[in-house]
CSV table of C-alpha atoms in Angstrom, one decimal:
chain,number,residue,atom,x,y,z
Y,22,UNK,CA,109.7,81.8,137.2
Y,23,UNK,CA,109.2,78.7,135.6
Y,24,UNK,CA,111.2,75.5,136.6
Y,25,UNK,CA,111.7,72.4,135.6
Y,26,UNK,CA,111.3,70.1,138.4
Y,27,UNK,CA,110.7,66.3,136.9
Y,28,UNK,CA,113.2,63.9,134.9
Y,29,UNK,CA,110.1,63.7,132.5
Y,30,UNK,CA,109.6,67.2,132.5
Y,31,UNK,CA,112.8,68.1,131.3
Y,32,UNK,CA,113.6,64.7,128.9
Y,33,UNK,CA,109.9,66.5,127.0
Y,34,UNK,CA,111.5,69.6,127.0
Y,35,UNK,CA,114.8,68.4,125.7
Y,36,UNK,CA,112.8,66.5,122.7
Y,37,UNK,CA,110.6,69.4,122.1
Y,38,UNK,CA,113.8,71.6,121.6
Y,39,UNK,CA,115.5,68.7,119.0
Y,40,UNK,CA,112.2,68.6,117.1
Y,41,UNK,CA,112.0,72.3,116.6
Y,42,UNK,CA,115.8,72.4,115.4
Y,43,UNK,CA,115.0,69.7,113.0
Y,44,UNK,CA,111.8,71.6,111.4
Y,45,UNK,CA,113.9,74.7,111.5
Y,46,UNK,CA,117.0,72.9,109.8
Y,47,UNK,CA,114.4,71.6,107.0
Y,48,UNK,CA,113.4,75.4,106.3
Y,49,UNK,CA,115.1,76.6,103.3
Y,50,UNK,CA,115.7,80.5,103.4
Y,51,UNK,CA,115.5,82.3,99.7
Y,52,UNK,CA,115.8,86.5,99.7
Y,53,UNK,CA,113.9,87.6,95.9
Y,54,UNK,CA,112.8,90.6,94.3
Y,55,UNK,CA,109.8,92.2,94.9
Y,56,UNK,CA,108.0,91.3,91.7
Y,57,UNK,CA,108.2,87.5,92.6
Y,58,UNK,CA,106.2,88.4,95.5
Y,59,UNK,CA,103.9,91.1,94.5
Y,60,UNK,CA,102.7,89.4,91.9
Y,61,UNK,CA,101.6,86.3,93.6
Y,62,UNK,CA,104.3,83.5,91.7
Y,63,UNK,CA,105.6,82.3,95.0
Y,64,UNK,CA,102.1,82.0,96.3
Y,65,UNK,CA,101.8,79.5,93.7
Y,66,UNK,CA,105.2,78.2,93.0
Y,67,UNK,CA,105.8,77.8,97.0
Y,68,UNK,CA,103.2,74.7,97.9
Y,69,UNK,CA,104.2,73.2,95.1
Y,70,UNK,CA,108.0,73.0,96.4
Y,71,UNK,CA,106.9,71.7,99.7
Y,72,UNK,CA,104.3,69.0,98.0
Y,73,UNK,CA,108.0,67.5,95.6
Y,74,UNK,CA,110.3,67.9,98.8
Y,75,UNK,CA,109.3,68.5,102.1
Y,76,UNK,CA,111.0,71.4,102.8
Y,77,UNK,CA,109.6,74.9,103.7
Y,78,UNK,CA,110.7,77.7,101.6
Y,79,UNK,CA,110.7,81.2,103.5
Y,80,UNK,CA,111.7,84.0,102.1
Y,81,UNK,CA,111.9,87.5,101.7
Y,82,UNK,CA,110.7,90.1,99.0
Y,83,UNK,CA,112.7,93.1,98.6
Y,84,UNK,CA,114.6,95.1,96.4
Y,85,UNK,CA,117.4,92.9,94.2
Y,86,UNK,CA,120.8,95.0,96.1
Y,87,UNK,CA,118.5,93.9,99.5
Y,88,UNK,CA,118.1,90.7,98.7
Y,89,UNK,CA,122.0,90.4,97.3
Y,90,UNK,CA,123.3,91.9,100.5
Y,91,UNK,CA,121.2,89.2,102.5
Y,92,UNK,CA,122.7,86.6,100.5
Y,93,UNK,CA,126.4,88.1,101.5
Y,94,UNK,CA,125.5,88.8,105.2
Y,95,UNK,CA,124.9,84.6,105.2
Y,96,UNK,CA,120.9,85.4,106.2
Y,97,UNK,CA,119.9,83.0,103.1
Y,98,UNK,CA,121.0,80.3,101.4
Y,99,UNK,CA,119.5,81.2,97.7
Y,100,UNK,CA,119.1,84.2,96.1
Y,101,UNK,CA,116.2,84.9,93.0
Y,102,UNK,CA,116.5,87.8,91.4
Y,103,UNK,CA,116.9,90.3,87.9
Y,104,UNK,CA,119.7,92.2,88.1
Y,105,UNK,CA,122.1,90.7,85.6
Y,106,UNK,CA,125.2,93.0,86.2
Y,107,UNK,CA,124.6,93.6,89.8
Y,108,UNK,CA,124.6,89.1,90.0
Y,109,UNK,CA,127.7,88.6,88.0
Y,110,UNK,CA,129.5,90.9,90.2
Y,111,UNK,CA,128.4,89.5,93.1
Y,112,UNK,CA,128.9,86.3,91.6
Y,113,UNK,CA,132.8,87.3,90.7
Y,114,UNK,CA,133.1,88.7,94.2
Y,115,UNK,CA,132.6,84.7,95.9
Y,116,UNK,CA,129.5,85.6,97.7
Y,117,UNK,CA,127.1,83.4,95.0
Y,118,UNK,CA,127.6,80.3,92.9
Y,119,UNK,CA,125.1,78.4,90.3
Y,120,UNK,CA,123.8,81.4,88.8
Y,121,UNK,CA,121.1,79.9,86.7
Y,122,UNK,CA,118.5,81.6,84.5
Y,123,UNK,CA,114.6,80.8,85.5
Y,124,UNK,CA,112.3,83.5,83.5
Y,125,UNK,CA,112.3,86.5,81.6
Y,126,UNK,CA,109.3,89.4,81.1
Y,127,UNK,CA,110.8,93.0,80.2
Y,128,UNK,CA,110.1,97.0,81.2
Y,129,UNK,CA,107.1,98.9,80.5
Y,130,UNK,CA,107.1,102.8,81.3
Y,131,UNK,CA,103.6,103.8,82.7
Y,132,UNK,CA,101.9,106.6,82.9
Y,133,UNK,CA,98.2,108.5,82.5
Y,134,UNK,CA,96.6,107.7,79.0
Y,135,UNK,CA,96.9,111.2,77.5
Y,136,UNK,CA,100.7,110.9,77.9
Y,137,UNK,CA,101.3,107.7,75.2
Y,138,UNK,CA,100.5,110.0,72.2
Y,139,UNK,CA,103.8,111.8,73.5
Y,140,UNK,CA,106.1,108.6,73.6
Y,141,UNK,CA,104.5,107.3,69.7
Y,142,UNK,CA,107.4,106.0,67.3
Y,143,UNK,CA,110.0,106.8,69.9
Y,144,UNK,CA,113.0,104.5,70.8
Y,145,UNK,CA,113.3,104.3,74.4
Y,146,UNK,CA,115.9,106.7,75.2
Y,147,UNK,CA,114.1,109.4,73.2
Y,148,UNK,CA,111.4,108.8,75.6
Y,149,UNK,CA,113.4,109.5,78.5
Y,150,UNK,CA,114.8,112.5,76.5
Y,151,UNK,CA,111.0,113.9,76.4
Y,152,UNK,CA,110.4,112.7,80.4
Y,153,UNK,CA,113.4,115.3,80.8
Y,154,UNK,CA,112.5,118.3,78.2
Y,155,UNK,CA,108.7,118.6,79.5
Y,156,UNK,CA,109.8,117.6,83.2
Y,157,UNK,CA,107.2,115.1,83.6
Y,158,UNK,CA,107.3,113.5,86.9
Y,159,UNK,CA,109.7,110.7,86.9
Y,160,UNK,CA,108.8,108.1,90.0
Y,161,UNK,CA,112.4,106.4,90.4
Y,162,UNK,CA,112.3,103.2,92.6
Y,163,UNK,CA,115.4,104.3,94.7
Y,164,UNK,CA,115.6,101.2,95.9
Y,165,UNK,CA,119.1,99.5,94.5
Y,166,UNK,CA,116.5,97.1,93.2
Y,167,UNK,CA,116.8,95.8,89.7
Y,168,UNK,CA,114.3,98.3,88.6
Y,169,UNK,CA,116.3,100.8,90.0
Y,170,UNK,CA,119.5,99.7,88.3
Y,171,UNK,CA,117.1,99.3,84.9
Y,172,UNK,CA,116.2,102.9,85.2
Y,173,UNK,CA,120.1,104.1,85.9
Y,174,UNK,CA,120.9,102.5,82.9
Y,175,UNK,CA,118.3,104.1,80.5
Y,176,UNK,CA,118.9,107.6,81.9
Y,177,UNK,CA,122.7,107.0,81.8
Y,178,UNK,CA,122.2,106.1,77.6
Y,179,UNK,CA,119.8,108.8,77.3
Y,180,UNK,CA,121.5,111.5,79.2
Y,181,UNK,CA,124.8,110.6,79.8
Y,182,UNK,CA,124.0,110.8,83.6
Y,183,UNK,CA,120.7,109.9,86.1
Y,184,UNK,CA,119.5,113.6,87.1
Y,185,UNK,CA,118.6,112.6,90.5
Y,186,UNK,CA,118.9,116.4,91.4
Y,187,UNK,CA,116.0,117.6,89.3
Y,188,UNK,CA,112.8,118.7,91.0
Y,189,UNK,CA,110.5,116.5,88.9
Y,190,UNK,CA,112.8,113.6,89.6
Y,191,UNK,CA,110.8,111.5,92.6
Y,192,UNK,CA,112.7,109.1,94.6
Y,193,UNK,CA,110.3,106.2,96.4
Y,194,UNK,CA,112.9,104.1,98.3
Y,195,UNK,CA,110.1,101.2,98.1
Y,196,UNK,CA,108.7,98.1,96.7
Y,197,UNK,CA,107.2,98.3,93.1
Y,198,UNK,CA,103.1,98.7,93.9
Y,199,UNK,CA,104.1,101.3,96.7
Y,200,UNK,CA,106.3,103.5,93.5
Y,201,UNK,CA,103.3,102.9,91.0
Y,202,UNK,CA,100.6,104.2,93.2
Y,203,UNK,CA,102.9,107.0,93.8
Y,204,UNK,CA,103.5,108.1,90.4
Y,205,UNK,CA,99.8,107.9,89.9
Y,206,UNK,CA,99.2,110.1,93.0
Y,207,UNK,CA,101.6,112.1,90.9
Y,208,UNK,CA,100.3,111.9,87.1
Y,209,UNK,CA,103.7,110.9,86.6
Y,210,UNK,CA,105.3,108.1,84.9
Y,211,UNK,CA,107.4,105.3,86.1
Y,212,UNK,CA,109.0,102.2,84.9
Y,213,UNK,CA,107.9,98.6,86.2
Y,214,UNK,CA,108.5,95.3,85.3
Y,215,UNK,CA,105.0,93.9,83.2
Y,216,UNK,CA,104.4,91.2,85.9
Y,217,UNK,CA,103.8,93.6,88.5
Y,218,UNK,CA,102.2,96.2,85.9
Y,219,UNK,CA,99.8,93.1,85.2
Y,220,UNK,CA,99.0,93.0,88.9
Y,221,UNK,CA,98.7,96.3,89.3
Y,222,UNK,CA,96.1,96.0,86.1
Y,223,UNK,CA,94.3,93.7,87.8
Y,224,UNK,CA,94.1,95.1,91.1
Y,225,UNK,CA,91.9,97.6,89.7
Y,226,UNK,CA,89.5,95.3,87.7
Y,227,UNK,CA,91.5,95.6,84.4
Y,228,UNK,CA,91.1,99.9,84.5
Y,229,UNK,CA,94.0,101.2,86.1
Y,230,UNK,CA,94.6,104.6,86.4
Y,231,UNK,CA,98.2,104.3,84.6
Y,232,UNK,CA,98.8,102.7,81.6
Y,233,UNK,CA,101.4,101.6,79.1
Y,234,UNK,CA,102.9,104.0,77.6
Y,235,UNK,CA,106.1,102.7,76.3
Y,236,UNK,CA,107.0,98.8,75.5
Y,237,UNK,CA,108.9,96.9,73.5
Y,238,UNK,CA,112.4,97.6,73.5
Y,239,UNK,CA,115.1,94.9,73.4
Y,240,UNK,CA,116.8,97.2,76.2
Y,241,UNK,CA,114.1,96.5,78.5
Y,242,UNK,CA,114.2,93.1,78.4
Y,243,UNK,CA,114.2,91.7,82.5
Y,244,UNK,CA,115.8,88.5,83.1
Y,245,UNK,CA,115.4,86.9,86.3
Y,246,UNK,CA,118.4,84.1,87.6
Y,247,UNK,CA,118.8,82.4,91.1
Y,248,UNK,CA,122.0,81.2,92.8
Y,249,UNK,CA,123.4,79.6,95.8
Y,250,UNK,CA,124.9,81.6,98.5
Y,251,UNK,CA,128.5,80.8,98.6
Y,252,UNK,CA,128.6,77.7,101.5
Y,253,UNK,CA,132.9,78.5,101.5
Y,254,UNK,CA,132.0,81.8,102.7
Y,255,UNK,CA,128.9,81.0,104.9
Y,256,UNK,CA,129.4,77.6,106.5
Y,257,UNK,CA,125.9,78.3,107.6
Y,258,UNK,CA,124.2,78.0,104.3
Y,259,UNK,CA,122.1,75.2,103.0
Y,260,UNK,CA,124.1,74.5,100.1
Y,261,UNK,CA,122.4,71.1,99.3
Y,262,UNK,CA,119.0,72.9,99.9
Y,263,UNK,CA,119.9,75.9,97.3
Y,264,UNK,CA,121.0,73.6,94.6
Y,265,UNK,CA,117.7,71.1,95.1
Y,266,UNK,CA,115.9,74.5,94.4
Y,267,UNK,CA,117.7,75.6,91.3
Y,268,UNK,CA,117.4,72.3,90.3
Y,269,UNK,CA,113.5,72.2,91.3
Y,270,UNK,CA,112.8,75.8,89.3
Y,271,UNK,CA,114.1,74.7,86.4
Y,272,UNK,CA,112.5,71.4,85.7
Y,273,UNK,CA,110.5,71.1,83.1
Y,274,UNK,CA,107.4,70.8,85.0
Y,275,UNK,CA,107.9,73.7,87.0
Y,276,UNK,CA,109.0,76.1,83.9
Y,277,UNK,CA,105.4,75.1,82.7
Y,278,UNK,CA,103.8,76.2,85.8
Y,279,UNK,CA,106.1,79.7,85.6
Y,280,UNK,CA,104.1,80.1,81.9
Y,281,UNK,CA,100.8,79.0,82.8
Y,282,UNK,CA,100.7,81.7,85.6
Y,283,UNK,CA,98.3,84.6,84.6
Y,284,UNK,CA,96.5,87.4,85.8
Y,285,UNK,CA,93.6,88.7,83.6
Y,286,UNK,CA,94.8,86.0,80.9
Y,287,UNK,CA,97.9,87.3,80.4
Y,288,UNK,CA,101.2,85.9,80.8
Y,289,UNK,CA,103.5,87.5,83.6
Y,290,UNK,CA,106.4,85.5,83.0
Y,291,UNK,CA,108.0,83.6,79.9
Y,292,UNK,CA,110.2,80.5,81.0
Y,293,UNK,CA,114.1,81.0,80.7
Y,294,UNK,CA,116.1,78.2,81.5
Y,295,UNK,CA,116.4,76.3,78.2
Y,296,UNK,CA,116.8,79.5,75.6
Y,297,UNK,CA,119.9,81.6,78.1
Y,298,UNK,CA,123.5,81.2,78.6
Y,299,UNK,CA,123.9,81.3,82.2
């Protein structure tokens, strides 16, 4: 057993202890979505944040309802993610504050090149109509993720109802790469956000073995916000720290760094902050 058996021994130990709870104080704990992380944005946008202020950002990548629920359960102090329903009702609820918007890409469904001649012309809930009729296999996230609740919604407008039941309807339960290479271990389809399609694209040296196949409707459009966890419900959160990040994100400088951030020379993410009522 170890023992502490000097004044000087144990006034080093003391200091030791104070100087690890100041480092750990000046941490600032953010839970995101997986497509922040996957795609490599917070590898680059997370230096720079410690460069302008000091202070470590850790976080978390998981599924939007995760990273909510973290925010709730008073594990974080700021929350970044693209779930615009599932945010303002956990925003009317009291468990966040200073919803702000920060960037914006959209959906894309993907699936093996023969398929796209299939989905031609067609608005996006005819598409889902024709995943149904020929019973292609559908990769679902399953996740509660902002995909997820993207996908509920599409099926909901094209059916009337999510057919979870159906035998060619494929629940993952995990991050967005994990579901892709799924559905392409499937020759299914699947819908992603384009930032971690891009990835994905890039991955395989710009020759994936699933491609676009649909894009471009205004209902896919994928809007990403971050807010403070509510400090009058966790007196544990950094409040002060949250808002110096929403502030940070949505300079101008760093909105510029969100834009310039490509992967085989495309764009993964288009700034928000200016052009979005919060």
């Amino acid at each position: 057993m170890f023992s502490v058996k000097t004044s000087l021994k144990g006034k080093l130990l003391f200091s030791l202890l104070a100087l690890s709870s100041v480092l750990f104080a000046a941490d600032l704990k953010m839970a995101t979505t997986t497509s922040t992380g996957d795609t490599g944005l917070l590898d680059v946008l997370v230096p720079k944040y410690k460069a302008d202020t000091g202070v470590d950002l850790k976080w978390v990548a998981v599924g939007t309802g995760n990273a909510l629920k973290l925010g709730e359960n008073c594990d974080v102090s700021v929350v970044f993610v693209h779930s615009p329903s599932a945010e303002k009702t956990y925003v009317e609820k009291g468990f966040g504050v200073e919803r702000t918007p920060v960037m914006y890409n959209d959906f894309v469904l993907i699936g093996t090149p023969e398929m796209k001649a299939k989905f031609a012309g067609k608005n996006i809930a005819e598409a889902f109509k024709i995943i149904e009729t020929e019973k292609i296999k559908f990769v679902s996230r399953g996740d509660k993720s902002g995909t997820h609740d993207k996908e509920k919604s599409v099926w909901t407008t094209a059916l009337g109802k999510v057919p979870e039941k159906q035998p060619w309807y494929l629940e993952a339960g995990q991050g967005m790469i994990a579901t892709i290479n799924i559905a392409a271990e499937q020759k299914g389809v699947t819908l992603t956000d384009r930032g971690t399609y891009i990835k994905y694209e890039a991955t395989h040296k710009g020759n994936p073995p699933l491609v676009i196949v649909y894009e471009g409707a205004d209902a896919l459009k994928n809007f990403y916000s971050v807010m403070a966890v509510n400090p009058k419900r966790c007196s544990n959160a950094d409040y002060k720290g949250a808002l110096t990040f929403i502030e940070w994100i949505t300079t101008d400088k760093i909105q510029t760094e969100i834009a310039q951030f490509k992967l085989l020379d495309k764009q993964l993410f288009y700034p928000d902050f200016k052009t979005r009522a919060r």
